[in-house]
Tab-separated table of C-alpha atoms in Angstrom:
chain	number	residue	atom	x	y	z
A	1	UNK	CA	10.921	3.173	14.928
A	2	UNK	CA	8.308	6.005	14.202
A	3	UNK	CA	7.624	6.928	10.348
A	4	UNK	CA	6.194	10.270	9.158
A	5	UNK	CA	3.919	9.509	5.992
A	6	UNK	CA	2.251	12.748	4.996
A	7	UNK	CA	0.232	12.994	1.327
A	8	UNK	CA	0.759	16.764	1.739
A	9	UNK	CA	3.166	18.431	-1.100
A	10	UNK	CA	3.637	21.930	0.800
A	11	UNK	CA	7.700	21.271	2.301
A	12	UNK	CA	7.126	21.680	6.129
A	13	UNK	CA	9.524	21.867	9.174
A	14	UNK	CA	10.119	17.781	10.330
A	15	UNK	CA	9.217	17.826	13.883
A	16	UNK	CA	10.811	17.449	16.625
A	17	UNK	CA	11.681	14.071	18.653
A	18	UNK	CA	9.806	15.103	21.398
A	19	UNK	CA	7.030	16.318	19.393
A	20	UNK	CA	7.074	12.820	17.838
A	21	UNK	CA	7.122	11.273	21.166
A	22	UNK	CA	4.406	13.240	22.543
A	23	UNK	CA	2.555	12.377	19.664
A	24	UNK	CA	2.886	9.015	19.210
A	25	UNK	CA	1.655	8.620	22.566
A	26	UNK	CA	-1.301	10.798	22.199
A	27	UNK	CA	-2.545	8.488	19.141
A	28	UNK	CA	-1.667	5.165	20.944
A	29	UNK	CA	-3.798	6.286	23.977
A	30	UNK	CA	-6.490	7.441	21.698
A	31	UNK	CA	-6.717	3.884	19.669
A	32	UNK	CA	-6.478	1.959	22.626
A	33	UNK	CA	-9.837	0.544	22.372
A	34	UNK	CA	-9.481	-0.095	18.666
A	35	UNK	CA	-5.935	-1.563	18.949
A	36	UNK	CA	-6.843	-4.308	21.838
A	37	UNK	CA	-10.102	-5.465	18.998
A	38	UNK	CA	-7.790	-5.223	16.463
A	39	UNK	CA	-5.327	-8.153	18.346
A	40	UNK	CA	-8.356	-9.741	19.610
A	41	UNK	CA	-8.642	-10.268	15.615
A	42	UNK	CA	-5.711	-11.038	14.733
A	43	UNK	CA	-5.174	-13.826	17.026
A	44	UNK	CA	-8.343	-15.446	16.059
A	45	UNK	CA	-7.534	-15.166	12.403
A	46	UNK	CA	-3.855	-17.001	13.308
A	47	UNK	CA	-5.594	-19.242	15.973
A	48	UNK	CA	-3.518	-18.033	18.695
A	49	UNK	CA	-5.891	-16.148	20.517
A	50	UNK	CA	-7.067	-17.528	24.294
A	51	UNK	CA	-9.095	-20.826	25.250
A	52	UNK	CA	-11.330	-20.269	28.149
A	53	UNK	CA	-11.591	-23.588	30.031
A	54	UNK	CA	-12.285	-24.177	34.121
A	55	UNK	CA	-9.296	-24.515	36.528
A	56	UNK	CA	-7.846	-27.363	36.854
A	57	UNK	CA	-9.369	-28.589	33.983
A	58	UNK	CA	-6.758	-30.275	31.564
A	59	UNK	CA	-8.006	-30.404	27.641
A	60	UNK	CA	-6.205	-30.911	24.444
A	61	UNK	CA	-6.441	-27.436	22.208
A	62	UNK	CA	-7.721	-28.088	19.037
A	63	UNK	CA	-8.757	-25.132	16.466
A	64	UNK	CA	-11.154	-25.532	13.921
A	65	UNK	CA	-10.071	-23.006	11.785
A	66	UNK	CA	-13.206	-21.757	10.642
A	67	UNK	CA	-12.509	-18.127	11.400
A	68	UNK	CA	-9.435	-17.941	8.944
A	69	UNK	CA	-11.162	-20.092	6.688
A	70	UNK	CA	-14.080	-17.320	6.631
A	71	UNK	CA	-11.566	-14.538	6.257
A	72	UNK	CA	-9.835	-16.176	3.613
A	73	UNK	CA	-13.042	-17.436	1.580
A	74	UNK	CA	-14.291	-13.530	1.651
A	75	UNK	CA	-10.653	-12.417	0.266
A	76	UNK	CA	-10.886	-14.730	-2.542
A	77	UNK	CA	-14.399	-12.913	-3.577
A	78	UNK	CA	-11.982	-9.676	-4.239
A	79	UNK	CA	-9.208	-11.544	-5.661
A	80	UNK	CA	-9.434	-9.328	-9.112
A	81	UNK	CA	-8.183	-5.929	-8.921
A	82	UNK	CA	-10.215	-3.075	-8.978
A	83	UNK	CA	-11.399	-1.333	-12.332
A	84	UNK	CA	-10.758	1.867	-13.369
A	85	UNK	CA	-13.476	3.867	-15.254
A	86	UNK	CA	-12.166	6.834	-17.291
A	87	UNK	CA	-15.262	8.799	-19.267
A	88	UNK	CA	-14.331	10.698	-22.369
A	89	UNK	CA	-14.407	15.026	-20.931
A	90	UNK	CA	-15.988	15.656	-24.366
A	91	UNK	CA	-18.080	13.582	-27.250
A	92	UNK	CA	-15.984	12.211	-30.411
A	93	UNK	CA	-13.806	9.542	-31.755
A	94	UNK	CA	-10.796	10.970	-30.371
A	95	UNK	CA	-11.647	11.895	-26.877
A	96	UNK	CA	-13.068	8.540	-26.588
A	97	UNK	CA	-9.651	6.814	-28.122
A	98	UNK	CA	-7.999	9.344	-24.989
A	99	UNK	CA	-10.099	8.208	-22.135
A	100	UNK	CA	-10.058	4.445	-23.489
A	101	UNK	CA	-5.947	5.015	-23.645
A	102	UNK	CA	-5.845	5.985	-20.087
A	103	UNK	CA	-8.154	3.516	-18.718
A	104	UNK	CA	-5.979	0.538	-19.505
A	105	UNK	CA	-2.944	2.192	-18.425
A	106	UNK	CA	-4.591	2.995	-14.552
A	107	UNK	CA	-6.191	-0.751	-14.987
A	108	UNK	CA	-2.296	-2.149	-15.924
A	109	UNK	CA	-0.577	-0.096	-13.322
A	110	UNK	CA	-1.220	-1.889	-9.949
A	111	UNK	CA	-0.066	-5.134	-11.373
A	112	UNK	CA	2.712	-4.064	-13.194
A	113	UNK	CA	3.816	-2.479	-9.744
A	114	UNK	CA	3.164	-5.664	-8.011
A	115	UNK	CA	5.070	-7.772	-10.424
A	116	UNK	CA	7.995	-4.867	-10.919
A	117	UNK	CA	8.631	-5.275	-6.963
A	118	UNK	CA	7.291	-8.858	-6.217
A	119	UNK	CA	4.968	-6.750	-3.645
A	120	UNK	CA	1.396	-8.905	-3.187
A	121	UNK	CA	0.110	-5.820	-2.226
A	122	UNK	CA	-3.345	-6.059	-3.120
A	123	UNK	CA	-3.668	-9.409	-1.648
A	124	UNK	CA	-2.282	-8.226	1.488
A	125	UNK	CA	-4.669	-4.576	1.121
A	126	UNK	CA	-8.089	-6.652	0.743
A	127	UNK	CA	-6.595	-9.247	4.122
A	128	UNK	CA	-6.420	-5.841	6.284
A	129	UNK	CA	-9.273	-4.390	5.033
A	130	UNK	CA	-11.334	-7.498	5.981
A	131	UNK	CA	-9.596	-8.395	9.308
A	132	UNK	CA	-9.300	-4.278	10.663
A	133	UNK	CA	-11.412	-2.517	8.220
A	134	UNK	CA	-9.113	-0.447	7.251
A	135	UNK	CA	-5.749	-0.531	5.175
A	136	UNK	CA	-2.793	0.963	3.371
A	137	UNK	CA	-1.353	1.013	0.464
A	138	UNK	CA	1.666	3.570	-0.415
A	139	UNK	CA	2.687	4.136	-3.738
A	140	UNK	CA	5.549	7.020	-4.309
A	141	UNK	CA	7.410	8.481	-7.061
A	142	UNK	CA	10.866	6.322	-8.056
A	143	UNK	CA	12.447	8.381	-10.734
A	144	UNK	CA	15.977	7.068	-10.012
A	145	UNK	CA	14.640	3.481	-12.321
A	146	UNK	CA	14.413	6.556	-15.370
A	147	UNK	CA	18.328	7.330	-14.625
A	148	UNK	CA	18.821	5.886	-17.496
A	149	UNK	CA	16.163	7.848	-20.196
A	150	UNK	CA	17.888	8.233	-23.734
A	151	UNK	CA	18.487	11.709	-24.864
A	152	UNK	CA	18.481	12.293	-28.149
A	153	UNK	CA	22.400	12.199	-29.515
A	154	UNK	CA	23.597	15.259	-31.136
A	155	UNK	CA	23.393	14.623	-34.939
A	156	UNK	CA	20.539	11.865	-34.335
A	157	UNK	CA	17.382	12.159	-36.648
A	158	UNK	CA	13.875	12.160	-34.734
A	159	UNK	CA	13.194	9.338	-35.918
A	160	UNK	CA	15.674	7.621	-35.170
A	161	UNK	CA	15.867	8.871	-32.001
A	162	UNK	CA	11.800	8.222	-31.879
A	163	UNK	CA	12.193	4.318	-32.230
A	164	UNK	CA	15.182	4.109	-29.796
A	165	UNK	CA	13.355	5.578	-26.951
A	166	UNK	CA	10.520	3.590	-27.769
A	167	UNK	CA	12.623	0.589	-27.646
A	168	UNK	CA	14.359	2.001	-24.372
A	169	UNK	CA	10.175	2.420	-22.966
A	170	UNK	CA	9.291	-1.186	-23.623
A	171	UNK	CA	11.986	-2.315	-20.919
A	172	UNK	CA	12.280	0.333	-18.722
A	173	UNK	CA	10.921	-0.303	-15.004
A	174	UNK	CA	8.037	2.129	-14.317
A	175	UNK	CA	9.446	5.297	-12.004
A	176	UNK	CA	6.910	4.387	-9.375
A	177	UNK	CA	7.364	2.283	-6.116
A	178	UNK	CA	4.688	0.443	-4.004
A	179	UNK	CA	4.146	-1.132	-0.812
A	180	UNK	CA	1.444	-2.580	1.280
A	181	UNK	CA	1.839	-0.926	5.026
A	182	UNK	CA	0.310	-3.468	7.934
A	183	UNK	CA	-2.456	-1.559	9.249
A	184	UNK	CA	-1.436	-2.656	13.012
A	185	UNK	CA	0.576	0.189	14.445
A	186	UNK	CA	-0.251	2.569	11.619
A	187	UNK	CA	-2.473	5.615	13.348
A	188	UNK	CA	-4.024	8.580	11.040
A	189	UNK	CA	-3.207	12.304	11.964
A	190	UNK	CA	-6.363	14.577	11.391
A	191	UNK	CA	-6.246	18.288	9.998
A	192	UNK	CA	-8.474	21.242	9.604
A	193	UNK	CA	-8.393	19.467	5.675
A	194	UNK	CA	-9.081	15.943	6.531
A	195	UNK	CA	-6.285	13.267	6.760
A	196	UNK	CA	-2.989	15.305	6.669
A	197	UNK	CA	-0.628	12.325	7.827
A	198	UNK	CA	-0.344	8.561	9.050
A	199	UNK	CA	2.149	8.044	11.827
A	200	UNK	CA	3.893	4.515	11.320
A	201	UNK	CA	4.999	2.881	15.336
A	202	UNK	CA	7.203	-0.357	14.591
A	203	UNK	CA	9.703	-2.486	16.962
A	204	UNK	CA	12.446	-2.953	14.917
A	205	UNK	CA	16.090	-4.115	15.980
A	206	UNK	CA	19.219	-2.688	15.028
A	207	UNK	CA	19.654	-4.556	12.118
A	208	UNK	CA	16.627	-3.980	10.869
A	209	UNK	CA	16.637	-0.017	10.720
A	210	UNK	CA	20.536	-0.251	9.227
C-alpha cells in the first residue's frame, strides 16, 4: 500500500498509479544504501541481526543486549516532552498574560493528543530518531470530534449560553488527530520549496487496508 502525505494546502491533481509506481521505485532505488543501514539497525536493536562464526563451527547464540540497552538508556534522557517558548510580540502586562496563555496550551497539546488517542507517539518519535535519525510524526485536523459544538438556542441569553459552551469545552475531545509514522519505508519527496511530500510504502494484507 503506497500513501501520499503532502504538508502542501494548494488542492492538486492525485497522480496517477503509474506515476506512483514509477515513483515509488525511483525513491526505493535512491535510499537503497540508507535502507540496507537502516535494517542493519534495526536488527541489532531487536537482536536478530547475523552471527558471524566459521563453518562447521557449532555455538550456542547468546545476545548481550547491550545495543538495545544503549538505545533505550539514551531514549530515557528525552523522556520529557519538548518545551514550547512563546515571547510576548510587544512589552506589557497583557501581551505577556497572551504569550504566557499560549505557551501552556502548545506545552499541553502533545500529551493531551497522546492520551486523547492512546498514541505513545513521542516515545515512539525519540526511538526512530535515535535508531534512523530521522522520524515522523503526523498530526491533522479532526473536526468531526466538534460535531457536536453547542449553538446558541434561539431565545438563550449569552450568558447562559456562555457557561454552557464552556461546560460543553471542558469535555469535548480536541479536533486534532495524531500519529507516530515508522520511519522504515517512509521516503521524502523534494521540491523547488524544500520537502513538498513523504511517500508512505507498506505490505499490508487485505484485511488490513479494509
Amino acid at each position: 500500500m503506497v500513501t501520499l502525505l503532502s504538508h502542501r494546502t494548494k488542492t492538486v491533481e492525485p497522480p496517477e498509479a503509474a506515476d506512483i509506481t514509477a515513483l515509488v521505485t525511483e525513491l526505493q532505488d535512491e535510499y537503497a544504501e540508507r535502507d540496507a543501514i537502516d535494517q542493519e539497525v534495526e536488527e541489532l536493536y531487536h537482536q536478530t541481526h547475523d552471527i558471524q562464526a566459521p563453518k562447521n563451527f557449532q555455538a550456542e547464540i547468546v545476545s548481550s543486549g547491550i545495543a538495545p540497552e544503549i538505545v533505550d538508556r539514551l531514549a530515557g534522557l528525552f523522556h520529557e516532552y519538548p518545551i514550547f517558548n512563546v515571547s510576548p510580540l510587544r512589552v506589557g502586562q497583557a501581551w505577556q498574560s497572551k504569550s504566557t496563555a499560549a505557551e501552556e496550551w502548545l506545552n499541553g497539546l502533545f500529551p493531551a493528543l497522546e492520551q486523547q488517542f492512546n498514541e505513545h507517539t513521542w516515545r515512539r518519535t525519540v526511538l526512530d530518531t535515535l535508531l534512523y535519525g530521522r522520524s515522523i510524526t503526523q498530526v491533522m485536523p479532526a473536526p468531526q470530534y466538534w460535531d457536536d459544538e453547542p449553538e446558541q438556542d434561539e431565545g438563550e441569553g449569552a450568558n447562559d449560553y456562555v457557561s454552557r459552551y464552556k461546560r460543553w469545552q471542558q469535555r469535548a475531545a480536541l479536533p486534532f488527530a495524531v500519529r507516530h509514522i515508522p520511519a522504515r519505508g517512509a521516503y521524502p519527496v523534494w521540491g523547488d520549496r524544500g520537502l513538498d511530500a513523504i511517500l508512505l510504502s507498506r505490505e499490508m494484507t487485505v484485511r488490513e487496508v479494509l
